[in-house]
CSV table of C-alpha atoms and ligand atoms in Angstrom, one decimal:
chain,number,residue,atom,x,y,z
A,1,MET,CA,-10.1,13.9,2.4
A,2,PRO,CA,-8.6,10.7,0.3
A,3,VAL,CA,-10.8,8.5,-0.4
A,4,GLU,CA,-10.2,5.0,1.4
A,5,THR,CA,-9.0,2.0,-0.3
A,6,THR,CA,-9.3,-1.9,0.2
A,7,LEU,CA,-6.5,-3.8,0.7
A,8,PRO,CA,-4.8,-5.0,-1.5
A,9,TYR,CA,-6.8,-7.4,-4.0
A,10,GLY,CA,-3.6,-10.0,-4.2
A,11,TRP,CA,-4.2,-10.0,-0.5
A,12,TYR,CA,-7.4,-12.5,-1.2
A,13,THR,CA,-5.5,-15.2,-3.8
A,14,ASP,CA,-2.2,-15.2,-2.5
A,15,PRO,CA,-1.5,-18.7,-0.6
A,16,GLU,CA,2.0,-16.6,1.4
A,17,ILE,CA,-0.9,-14.1,2.5
A,18,LEU,CA,-2.8,-17.7,3.7
A,19,ARG,CA,-0.1,-18.4,5.4
A,20,GLY,CA,0.8,-15.6,7.5
A,21,GLU,CA,-2.4,-14.8,7.7
A,22,GLN,CA,-3.4,-18.7,9.2
A,23,ASP,CA,0.5,-18.4,11.9
A,24,ARG,CA,0.1,-14.7,13.1
A,25,ILE,CA,-3.8,-14.9,13.2
A,26,PHE,CA,-5.7,-18.1,13.3
A,27,ARG,CA,-3.0,-19.9,15.9
A,28,SER,CA,-3.2,-17.5,18.4
A,29,ALA,CA,-7.2,-16.5,18.2
A,30,TRP,CA,-9.8,-17.7,20.2
A,31,GLN,CA,-12.7,-19.6,18.0
A,32,TYR,CA,-16.0,-21.0,18.7
A,33,VAL,CA,-16.1,-24.6,18.5
A,34,GLY,CA,-19.6,-25.5,19.7
A,35,HIS,CA,-21.4,-26.0,22.2
A,36,THR,CA,-21.7,-27.8,25.7
A,37,GLY,CA,-24.9,-29.2,24.8
A,38,GLN,CA,-22.4,-31.0,22.6
A,39,LEU,CA,-20.8,-33.1,25.6
A,40,ALA,CA,-23.5,-33.4,28.1
A,41,GLN,CA,-22.3,-37.0,28.7
A,42,PRO,CA,-18.6,-37.8,28.8
A,43,GLY,CA,-17.6,-38.1,25.6
A,44,TYR,CA,-15.7,-35.8,22.4
A,45,PHE,CA,-16.8,-33.8,19.0
A,46,ALA,CA,-13.4,-33.1,16.7
A,47,THR,CA,-13.5,-29.7,15.7
A,48,ARG,CA,-10.9,-26.6,14.4
A,49,VAL,CA,-9.4,-23.8,14.8
A,50,GLY,CA,-8.2,-22.4,11.5
A,51,ARG,CA,-5.9,-25.0,10.8
A,52,THR,CA,-5.6,-27.2,13.2
A,53,PRO,CA,-8.2,-29.9,13.7
A,54,VAL,CA,-9.2,-30.2,17.4
A,55,VAL,CA,-11.2,-32.5,19.5
A,56,VAL,CA,-12.6,-31.3,23.1
A,57,THR,CA,-13.4,-34.3,25.7
A,58,ARG,CA,-15.5,-33.8,28.6
A,59,ASP,CA,-14.4,-37.1,31.1
A,60,ARG,CA,-16.3,-38.7,33.8
A,61,ASP,CA,-14.6,-35.4,36.3
A,62,GLY,CA,-17.3,-33.3,34.1
A,63,VAL,CA,-13.6,-31.2,32.5
A,64,LEU,CA,-13.7,-29.4,29.3
A,65,ARG,CA,-10.8,-29.9,27.5
A,66,ALA,CA,-8.9,-30.0,24.3
A,67,PHE,CA,-6.8,-31.4,22.1
A,68,VAL,CA,-5.3,-31.4,18.7
A,69,ASN,CA,-6.9,-34.4,17.0
A,70,VAL,CA,-3.9,-35.4,15.3
A,71,CYS,CA,-2.9,-38.7,16.7
A,72,ARG,CA,0.9,-39.0,18.6
A,73,HIS,CA,2.2,-42.2,17.3
A,74,ARG,CA,1.9,-41.5,12.7
A,75,GLY,CA,-0.6,-38.5,12.7
A,76,PHE,CA,-3.7,-39.5,11.7
A,77,ALA,CA,-6.7,-38.0,13.5
A,78,ILE,CA,-8.1,-40.2,16.3
A,79,ALA,CA,-11.9,-38.6,16.1
A,80,GLU,CA,-14.0,-38.1,14.1
A,81,GLY,CA,-17.3,-36.2,14.2
A,82,GLU,CA,-19.5,-37.2,18.1
A,83,ALA,CA,-19.9,-39.6,20.0
A,84,ARG,CA,-20.3,-40.1,23.9
A,85,ARG,CA,-17.6,-42.8,24.8
A,86,GLU,CA,-14.7,-42.3,27.5
A,87,THR,CA,-11.3,-43.4,25.3
A,88,LEU,CA,-10.3,-42.3,22.0
A,89,GLN,CA,-9.0,-44.2,19.9
A,90,CYS,CA,-7.0,-43.9,16.5
A,91,PRO,CA,-8.7,-46.4,13.4
A,92,TYR,CA,-5.1,-46.2,12.2
A,93,HIS,CA,-3.8,-48.5,14.6
A,94,ALA,CA,-5.8,-48.0,18.3
A,95,TRP,CA,-3.3,-46.2,19.8
A,96,THR,CA,-6.7,-45.4,22.5
A,97,TYR,CA,-5.5,-42.1,24.5
A,98,GLY,CA,-8.4,-41.1,27.5
A,99,LEU,CA,-10.5,-39.1,27.6
A,100,ASP,CA,-7.8,-36.4,29.4
A,101,GLY,CA,-5.1,-37.5,26.5
A,102,ARG,CA,-3.3,-39.4,28.4
A,103,LEU,CA,-1.8,-42.8,26.0
A,104,ARG,CA,-3.4,-45.3,27.8
A,105,SER,CA,-2.7,-48.7,26.0
A,106,ALA,CA,-0.7,-49.2,22.4
A,107,PRO,CA,-1.3,-52.2,20.2
A,108,ARG,CA,3.0,-54.1,21.0
A,109,SER,CA,4.0,-51.4,23.5
A,110,ASP,CA,5.5,-53.6,25.4
A,111,GLU,CA,7.4,-55.4,22.4
A,112,GLU,CA,9.7,-52.0,23.0
A,113,PRO,CA,11.8,-51.4,25.1
A,114,ASP,CA,11.9,-48.5,26.9
A,115,PHE,CA,7.8,-47.2,24.9
A,116,PRO,CA,8.3,-43.4,26.1
A,117,GLN,CA,4.1,-44.4,27.6
A,118,ASP,CA,3.8,-41.7,29.8
A,119,GLU,CA,5.5,-38.8,27.3
A,120,LEU,CA,2.8,-39.4,24.0
A,121,CYS,CA,-0.3,-37.7,25.4
A,122,LEU,CA,-2.2,-35.3,23.2
A,123,VAL,CA,-1.1,-32.6,22.7
A,124,PRO,CA,-2.8,-29.6,24.7
A,125,VAL,CA,-5.4,-26.7,22.9
A,126,ALA,CA,-6.9,-24.4,25.6
A,127,VAL,CA,-10.4,-24.6,26.0
A,128,ASP,CA,-13.8,-22.4,27.6
A,129,THR,CA,-17.3,-21.3,27.5
A,130,TRP,CA,-19.1,-18.4,27.7
A,131,GLY,CA,-22.9,-19.5,28.7
A,132,PRO,CA,-23.0,-23.2,26.8
A,133,PHE,CA,-20.8,-21.4,24.2
A,134,VAL,CA,-17.1,-23.8,23.9
A,135,PHE,CA,-14.4,-21.6,22.2
A,136,ALA,CA,-10.4,-22.9,21.6
A,137,ASN,CA,-7.8,-21.9,22.0
A,138,ALA,CA,-4.0,-23.5,19.4
A,139,SER,CA,-1.7,-21.5,21.3
A,140,PRO,CA,-2.2,-22.7,24.6
A,141,ASP,CA,0.7,-21.1,26.5
A,142,THR,CA,0.2,-17.3,25.4
A,143,ALA,CA,-3.8,-17.5,25.1
A,144,GLU,CA,-5.6,-14.4,26.3
A,145,PRO,CA,-8.2,-15.4,29.1
A,146,LEU,CA,-11.3,-16.2,27.2
A,147,ALA,CA,-13.4,-13.4,29.0
A,148,GLN,CA,-10.7,-10.6,27.8
A,149,ALA,CA,-10.8,-12.5,24.3
A,150,LEU,CA,-14.4,-11.6,24.9
A,151,GLY,CA,-14.8,-8.0,25.5
A,152,SER,CA,-18.3,-6.5,25.6
A,153,LEU,CA,-19.8,-8.8,23.9
A,154,PRO,CA,-21.6,-11.1,26.9
A,155,ALA,CA,-22.1,-7.9,27.8
A,156,GLN,CA,-23.4,-5.7,24.8
A,157,VAL,CA,-25.8,-9.1,24.7
A,158,ALA,CA,-26.7,-9.3,28.0
A,159,GLU,CA,-28.7,-5.7,26.9
A,160,VAL,CA,-30.3,-6.5,24.6
A,161,GLY,CA,-32.0,-9.4,27.0
A,162,LEU,CA,-30.7,-12.4,25.8
A,163,ASP,CA,-29.5,-14.3,28.6
A,164,VAL,CA,-27.5,-17.5,26.3
A,165,GLU,CA,-27.7,-19.3,30.0
A,166,THR,CA,-30.8,-20.7,29.7
A,167,LEU,CA,-30.8,-21.4,25.2
A,168,VAL,CA,-31.0,-24.5,23.5
A,169,HIS,CA,-29.2,-25.7,20.5
A,170,HIS,CA,-31.9,-26.2,17.9
A,171,SER,CA,-29.0,-26.5,14.7
A,172,ARG,CA,-26.5,-26.1,12.4
A,173,TRP,CA,-26.1,-24.7,9.4
A,174,GLU,CA,-22.9,-25.6,7.1
A,175,ALA,CA,-21.9,-24.2,3.8
A,176,GLU,CA,-18.6,-23.7,1.0
A,177,LEU,CA,-18.5,-20.7,-1.3
A,178,GLU,CA,-15.3,-20.5,-3.7
A,179,ALA,CA,-14.5,-16.8,-2.2
A,180,ASN,CA,-11.7,-16.3,0.6
A,181,TRP,CA,-12.1,-16.0,3.9
A,182,LYS,CA,-11.7,-12.4,4.0
A,183,ILE,CA,-14.5,-11.2,1.4
A,184,VAL,CA,-16.6,-14.0,3.5
A,185,CYS,CA,-16.4,-11.3,6.5
A,186,GLU,CA,-15.6,-7.7,4.4
A,187,ASN,CA,-19.3,-9.0,3.3
A,188,PHE,CA,-20.8,-9.8,7.5
A,189,LEU,CA,-19.2,-5.8,8.1
A,190,GLU,CA,-21.6,-3.6,6.0
A,191,CYS,CA,-25.4,-3.5,5.2
A,192,TYR,CA,-24.4,-1.4,3.1
A,193,HIS,CA,-25.2,-4.3,-0.3
A,194,CYS,CA,-28.5,-5.1,1.8
A,195,GLN,CA,-31.5,-3.2,0.2
A,196,VAL,CA,-30.4,-3.7,-2.8
A,197,ALA,CA,-29.7,-7.1,-2.5
A,198,HIS,CA,-31.5,-9.1,0.8
A,199,PRO,CA,-35.2,-7.4,-0.3
A,200,ALA,CA,-36.9,-9.1,1.6
A,201,PHE,CA,-34.3,-8.4,5.0
A,202,SER,CA,-34.8,-5.0,4.2
A,203,GLU,CA,-38.6,-5.5,5.1
A,204,VAL,CA,-38.0,-6.8,7.9
A,205,ILE,CA,-35.0,-4.3,9.1
A,206,ASP,CA,-34.5,-1.0,9.3
A,207,VAL,CA,-31.7,-0.7,6.8
A,208,SER,CA,-31.8,2.9,6.5
A,209,PRO,CA,-28.3,5.0,7.8
A,210,ASP,CA,-30.1,6.6,10.5
A,211,ALA,CA,-31.7,4.1,11.9
A,212,TYR,CA,-29.4,1.2,11.7
A,213,VAL,CA,-25.8,2.0,13.7
A,214,LEU,CA,-22.3,0.8,13.3
A,215,SER,CA,-20.7,0.7,16.2
A,216,THR,CA,-16.7,-0.7,16.6
A,217,ASP,CA,-15.5,-1.6,20.6
A,218,GLY,CA,-11.7,-3.5,21.0
A,219,ARG,CA,-11.6,-6.0,18.2
A,220,LEU,CA,-16.0,-5.9,18.7
A,221,SER,CA,-17.4,-5.0,15.3
A,222,THR,CA,-21.8,-4.3,16.8
A,223,GLN,CA,-25.0,-3.6,13.4
A,224,HIS,CA,-28.1,-2.8,15.1
A,225,GLY,CA,-31.5,-3.0,13.5
A,226,PRO,CA,-34.0,-1.4,15.0
A,227,LEU,CA,-37.8,-3.4,13.6
A,228,ARG,CA,-39.8,-1.9,11.4
A,229,THR,CA,-42.3,-3.1,12.8
A,230,ALA,CA,-42.2,-4.2,15.8
A,231,SER,CA,-45.2,-6.2,18.3
A,232,PRO,CA,-45.7,-6.4,21.5
A,233,ALA,CA,-45.1,-9.5,21.4
A,234,ASP,CA,-41.4,-9.3,20.3
A,235,GLU,CA,-38.9,-9.5,23.4
A,236,LEU,CA,-36.7,-8.3,21.6
A,237,PRO,CA,-37.6,-4.9,19.8
A,238,ARG,CA,-34.3,-5.0,17.5
A,239,ALA,CA,-31.5,-6.6,15.5
A,240,GLN,CA,-27.5,-6.8,17.2
A,241,PHE,CA,-25.4,-9.1,14.4
A,242,HIS,CA,-21.3,-9.2,16.4
A,243,PHE,CA,-18.1,-9.2,14.9
A,244,LEU,CA,-15.8,-11.0,16.5
A,245,TRP,CA,-11.8,-10.0,14.8
A,246,PRO,CA,-10.5,-12.5,13.7
A,247,SER,CA,-13.8,-14.0,11.6
A,248,LEU,CA,-16.6,-14.8,14.8
A,249,GLY,CA,-19.7,-13.8,13.4
A,250,ILE,CA,-23.1,-13.4,15.7
A,251,ASN,CA,-26.9,-12.7,15.1
A,252,ILE,CA,-29.0,-12.0,17.3
A,253,PHE,CA,-32.4,-11.2,14.9
A,254,GLY,CA,-35.5,-9.0,16.6
A,255,GLY,CA,-38.5,-11.3,18.0
A,256,ARG,CA,-37.5,-14.1,19.7
A,257,PRO,CA,-35.2,-14.8,21.9
A,258,ASN,CA,-32.3,-15.8,19.0
A,259,ILE,CA,-28.6,-16.4,18.7
A,260,SER,CA,-27.2,-17.9,16.6
A,261,ILE,CA,-22.8,-17.8,16.1
A,262,GLY,CA,-20.4,-19.4,14.3
A,263,PRO,CA,-16.5,-19.2,13.1
A,264,ILE,CA,-15.2,-18.0,9.4
A,265,VAL,CA,-12.5,-20.6,8.5
A,266,PRO,CA,-10.1,-19.9,5.0
A,267,LEU,CA,-9.5,-23.4,4.0
A,268,THR,CA,-7.7,-22.3,0.7
A,269,PRO,CA,-6.6,-18.7,-0.9
A,270,GLU,CA,-10.0,-19.0,-2.9
A,271,ARG,CA,-12.7,-21.1,-0.6
A,272,THR,CA,-14.6,-20.6,3.0
A,273,TYR,CA,-15.6,-22.8,5.5
A,274,ARG,CA,-18.7,-21.9,7.4
A,275,PHE,CA,-20.5,-22.4,9.9
A,276,LEU,CA,-23.4,-21.5,12.3
A,277,ASP,CA,-25.0,-22.5,15.8
A,278,TYR,CA,-28.7,-22.2,15.9
A,279,PHE,CA,-30.3,-21.5,19.4
A,280,PHE,CA,-33.8,-20.0,20.9
A,281,GLY,CA,-35.3,-19.5,23.9
A,282,PRO,CA,-36.5,-22.8,25.8
A,283,ASP,CA,-40.1,-21.3,25.0
A,284,VAL,CA,-40.7,-19.8,21.3
A,285,GLU,CA,-43.2,-21.5,18.9
A,286,THR,CA,-41.5,-24.1,16.4
A,287,ALA,CA,-43.0,-22.3,13.7
A,288,TRP,CA,-41.0,-19.1,14.9
A,289,ILE,CA,-37.9,-20.9,14.1
A,290,ASP,CA,-38.6,-22.3,11.0
A,291,ASP,CA,-39.8,-18.9,10.0
A,292,LEU,CA,-36.7,-17.5,11.0
A,293,LEU,CA,-34.3,-20.3,9.9
A,294,ALA,CA,-36.2,-19.9,6.4
A,295,PHE,CA,-35.7,-16.4,5.9
A,296,ASP,CA,-31.6,-16.4,7.1
A,297,ASP,CA,-30.7,-19.2,4.5
A,298,GLN,CA,-32.5,-16.5,2.4
A,299,VAL,CA,-30.2,-14.5,3.1
A,300,GLY,CA,-27.3,-16.8,4.0
A,301,ARG,CA,-28.3,-17.5,-0.2
A,302,GLU,CA,-27.7,-14.1,-1.9
A,303,ASP,CA,-24.8,-13.7,0.2
A,304,ARG,CA,-23.1,-16.3,-1.5
A,305,THR,CA,-23.6,-14.5,-5.0
A,306,LEU,CA,-22.1,-11.9,-2.9
A,307,VAL,CA,-19.1,-12.8,-2.3
A,308,GLU,CA,-18.5,-15.8,-4.5
A,309,GLY,CA,-19.1,-13.2,-7.2
A,310,VAL,CA,-16.6,-11.2,-5.5
A,311,GLN,CA,-13.6,-13.0,-5.8
A,312,ARG,CA,-14.3,-13.0,-9.3
A,313,GLY,CA,-13.4,-9.9,-10.3
A,314,VAL,CA,-11.2,-9.5,-7.5
A,315,ALA,CA,-9.1,-12.6,-9.1
A,316,SER,CA,-9.0,-11.8,-12.6
A,317,GLY,CA,-6.3,-9.9,-11.4
A,318,ALA,CA,-7.5,-6.9,-13.3
A,319,LEU,CA,-7.7,-4.1,-10.5
A,320,GLU,CA,-4.9,-3.8,-7.8
A,321,HIS,CA,-8.2,-3.0,-5.6
A,322,GLY,CA,-11.6,-1.3,-4.3
A,323,VAL,CA,-12.6,1.7,-2.3
A,324,LEU,CA,-14.7,2.0,0.8
A,325,MET,CA,-17.4,3.8,1.8
A,326,SER,CA,-16.4,5.8,4.8
A,327,HIS,CA,-19.2,5.5,6.3
A,328,SER,CA,-21.1,2.4,5.2
A,329,GLU,CA,-18.2,0.4,5.4
A,330,GLN,CA,-16.6,1.8,8.3
A,331,LEU,CA,-17.1,-1.5,10.0
A,332,ILE,CA,-15.1,-3.0,6.9
A,333,GLY,CA,-12.4,-0.7,7.6
A,334,HIS,CA,-12.3,-1.8,11.1
A,335,PHE,CA,-10.7,-5.5,10.0
A,336,GLN,CA,-8.6,-4.0,7.6
A,337,ALA,CA,-6.7,-2.3,10.0
A,338,LEU,CA,-7.0,-5.1,12.3
A,339,THR,CA,-5.5,-8.0,9.4
A,340,ALA,CA,-3.2,-5.3,7.9
A,341,ALA,CA,-1.0,-4.9,11.7
A,342,ALA,CA,-1.7,-8.7,12.6
A,343,LEU,CA,-0.1,-9.5,9.4
A,344,SER,CA,2.4,-6.7,9.4
A,345,ASP,CA,3.5,-7.4,13.0
B,1,FES,S1,-1.2,-43.4,13.4
B,1,FES,FE1,-2.3,-43.2,15.4
B,1,FES,S2,-2.4,-45.2,15.9
B,1,FES,FE2,-0.7,-45.3,14.5
B,2,FE2,FE1,-25.7,-10.1,2.6
């Protein structure tokens, strides 16, 4: 069998490729954007889906809505960060919108003949939830239902013994990496590097090829790793790492109820933004949480070195492509096939 090759290395630096990915992949994908705890009261939070700036709101009626975070006047970003308030006011000329997206007032509009106030609503974005997790999609007219996009993910998470409805948000981790978004995804999708590059991780989780199981189901890729030494106190006997194409990562470590979830977001061909929201069961001890965050932070720093090193290699132009290990890197093959198919559509 001929050896499987990676995507062409030019795809990791080419602005044209990224433009195609934004239009053909991210423009129509559901993406995790935040959690319901951010909107326990009427208010909003600003986020993004692909390159679309988005503001998610919850009005007094309790309904979640999302809009393109661009003012209908002259394009300033209306919302920044998050706030508990009943209106969205653009900082540029103070056009004021309701949390339902309707333009409520624009200074001096009474001096304008036939000012079309009713037509200047914020542009809607699709929004939906899975447990406490809020997702948005920048193509509301054509988006498939969120439940369809998630596929077997909720069932697989429930099957390991985790009830997402009971989880409490703990903290958010954020990072920018000097690497193409696909390199960050591909690094997530194999644990062939774990024994070599993550010694602490590999002491806790059995990363040997027989124990560490890879599977795919549609756009979902899953890695299962048993704990090397499970204790009777462990409610979750193994780790589950899910990846929902195009770029959502979900980590569940063994032990106490926990999950971290977040997207991998391209900024430029060679720069990527990530965030992870950490959630824990309501009874998980602070010491266990602190240990997990420290452990994950260590793995994250090791991975940064890896992905930024790969970016320098592929960007050198010295080689056309690399090769994939057919067993250990099968999830990368799956990711690359989905990505190439979306670009050639
Ligand atoms: S750009 Fe928003 S009020 Fe002018
Ligand atoms: Fe890693």
